[in-house]
Amino acid sequence: MTSKKAFEASDKKIWLFTMIAAHITLLLGLYQWLLGRYGIFSYVKPEGVSMMKDPYLRFFQMEHPVSMILAILLITLGYGMAKKNVDDQIKYKKAFRYFVLALVLILAAVPWPFRELVARPWFPGM
Ligand code: HEM
């Protein structure tokens, strides 16, 4: 962003790769969200349990998916800057903001092994 470098085809390719990776994750996530173990259509809540009042369910059915969808939207906007007809420095500056915001959201919404309540192991199944 600060190097005043010209925007090249190779930069566009990296941004495109980032967007494709994010969209593949979106498809996998959507499948889990709708039909997975805790999917909104497949998981049968025990009697008296409310999704919003249960921190575990709220995380996997609401906080995680919504944050990740927002992050993927930001990545898409970041990639969109590659196609905008603006000065290269503005391209880098705006895309940097979109990508950093997306990264912050992703890091905040991952069920890290050190998180309380929603933790998932580093190597599931081991
Ligand atoms: C950058 C994007 C994403 C990342 C890095 C990510 C990461 C993760 C991780 C690490 C897990 C725990 C897997 C495990 O060890 O058991 C998980 C689970 C899950 N994710 Fe995502 N996710 C992303 C996007 C999404 C999206 C977009 C959705 C929904 C639209 C979603 C829905 C879910 C659901 C429902 C689970 C729980 C699955 C289960 O336990 O059966 N994720 N995600």
XYZ file of C-alpha atoms and ligand atoms in Angstrom:
169
model
C 0.000 0.000 0.000
C 2.832 2.432 0.792
C 5.400 1.341 -1.839
C 3.799 3.336 -4.703
C 4.083 0.178 -6.795
C 2.044 -0.105 -9.994
C -0.917 -2.508 -9.916
C -0.094 -5.512 -12.114
C -1.845 -8.582 -13.496
C -0.059 -10.739 -10.888
C -1.600 -8.638 -8.085
C -5.029 -9.105 -9.619
C -4.416 -12.883 -9.701
C -3.578 -12.993 -5.985
C -6.696 -11.007 -5.124
C -8.754 -13.274 -7.370
C -7.314 -16.367 -5.682
C -8.223 -14.887 -2.282
C -11.783 -14.278 -3.447
C -12.172 -17.766 -4.940
C -10.831 -19.375 -1.734
C -13.297 -17.290 0.296
C -16.209 -18.279 -1.952
C -15.358 -21.983 -1.738
C -15.351 -21.629 2.055
C -18.697 -19.838 1.781
C -20.221 -22.796 -0.082
C -18.867 -25.293 2.482
C -20.078 -23.054 5.323
C -23.536 -22.592 3.798
C -23.905 -26.356 3.544
C -22.924 -26.779 7.205
C -25.130 -23.893 8.281
C -28.221 -25.267 6.591
C -27.766 -29.033 6.758
C -24.803 -29.779 9.029
C -24.711 -31.177 12.559
C -25.904 -27.837 13.934
C -27.665 -26.794 10.727
C -30.728 -24.609 11.071
C -32.797 -27.170 9.128
C -31.154 -30.355 10.397
C -30.479 -29.824 14.095
C -33.379 -30.616 16.396
C -33.092 -28.431 19.494
C -33.782 -30.139 22.817
C -37.096 -29.151 24.405
C -36.949 -25.652 25.959
C -33.618 -24.644 24.355
C -33.588 -21.320 22.513
C -30.878 -20.637 19.928
C -30.275 -17.064 21.090
C -30.039 -18.061 24.760
C -27.638 -20.951 24.217
C -24.093 -19.550 23.676
C -22.886 -22.626 21.765
C -25.824 -22.737 19.344
C -25.860 -18.958 19.009
C -22.209 -19.057 17.988
C -22.517 -21.789 15.321
C -25.951 -20.824 14.005
C -25.617 -17.050 14.156
C -22.392 -15.271 15.191
C -19.951 -17.421 13.197
C -21.959 -17.613 9.930
C -22.959 -13.933 9.931
C -19.393 -12.739 10.680
C -17.914 -15.026 8.021
C -20.460 -13.999 5.381
C -19.635 -10.347 6.133
C -15.904 -11.120 5.891
C -16.401 -12.845 2.524
C -18.425 -9.866 1.319
C -15.527 -7.579 2.299
C -13.060 -9.832 0.450
C -15.310 -9.630 -2.628
C -15.338 -5.833 -2.363
C -11.546 -5.909 -1.961
C -11.180 -7.913 -5.157
C -13.635 -5.531 -6.847
C -11.069 -2.748 -6.395
C -8.846 -4.600 -8.900
C -11.400 -3.870 -11.609
C -12.141 -0.284 -10.613
C -10.862 2.390 -12.917
C -9.039 4.383 -10.247
C -5.474 5.332 -9.403
C -3.320 2.322 -8.355
C -2.552 3.826 -4.937
C -6.280 4.225 -4.229
C -6.816 0.625 -5.363
C -4.205 -0.623 -2.887
C -5.440 1.614 -0.077
C -9.107 0.631 -0.362
C -8.439 -3.068 -0.968
C -6.086 -3.103 2.030
C -8.893 -1.762 4.230
C -11.377 -4.358 2.958
C -8.929 -7.262 3.338
C -7.744 -6.221 6.826
C -11.317 -5.791 8.059
C -12.196 -9.218 6.648
C -9.158 -10.757 8.359
C -10.113 -9.207 11.712
C -13.668 -10.579 11.376
C -12.405 -14.044 10.431
C -9.913 -14.163 13.312
C -12.631 -13.046 15.722
C -15.179 -15.622 14.531
C -13.052 -18.783 14.336
C -13.850 -21.324 17.102
C -10.194 -21.390 18.246
C -9.149 -24.212 20.618
C -8.436 -21.585 23.310
C -11.924 -20.059 23.170
C -14.363 -20.695 25.973
C -17.538 -22.678 25.202
C -17.178 -22.891 21.404
C -13.587 -24.238 21.206
C -12.808 -26.803 18.506
C -9.521 -28.798 18.531
C -6.512 -27.910 16.320
C -6.676 -31.387 14.765
C -10.246 -32.741 14.885
C -10.469 -36.516 15.278
C -6.918 -36.958 16.664
C -13.504 -17.594 6.115
C -14.553 -18.348 6.290
C -14.716 -19.414 7.363
C -13.811 -19.975 8.213
C -12.316 -19.685 8.352
C -14.531 -20.953 9.009
C -13.973 -21.739 9.993
C -14.641 -22.722 10.691
C -14.044 -23.634 11.630
C -12.552 -23.652 12.002
C -15.009 -24.456 12.093
C -14.859 -25.599 13.115
C -14.575 -26.906 12.369
C -14.292 -28.011 13.365
O -13.145 -28.160 13.763
O -15.185 -28.716 13.765
C -16.258 -24.048 11.473
C -17.473 -24.627 11.702
C -18.655 -24.175 11.183
N -18.814 -23.170 10.254
Fe -17.356 -22.043 9.479
N -15.847 -20.938 8.634
C -16.006 -20.005 7.646
C -17.165 -19.671 6.995
C -18.416 -20.125 7.345
C -19.645 -19.693 6.738
C -19.729 -18.635 5.633
C -20.640 -20.383 7.341
C -22.115 -20.326 7.095
C -22.720 -19.656 6.155
C -20.044 -21.269 8.322
C -20.731 -22.140 9.138
C -20.160 -23.034 10.001
C -20.913 -23.975 10.810
C -22.423 -24.155 10.847
C -19.977 -24.705 11.551
C -20.239 -25.833 12.555
C -20.181 -27.158 11.832
C -20.357 -28.361 12.747
O -19.797 -28.391 13.825
O -21.064 -29.284 12.346
N -18.685 -21.088 8.282
N -15.999 -22.990 10.609
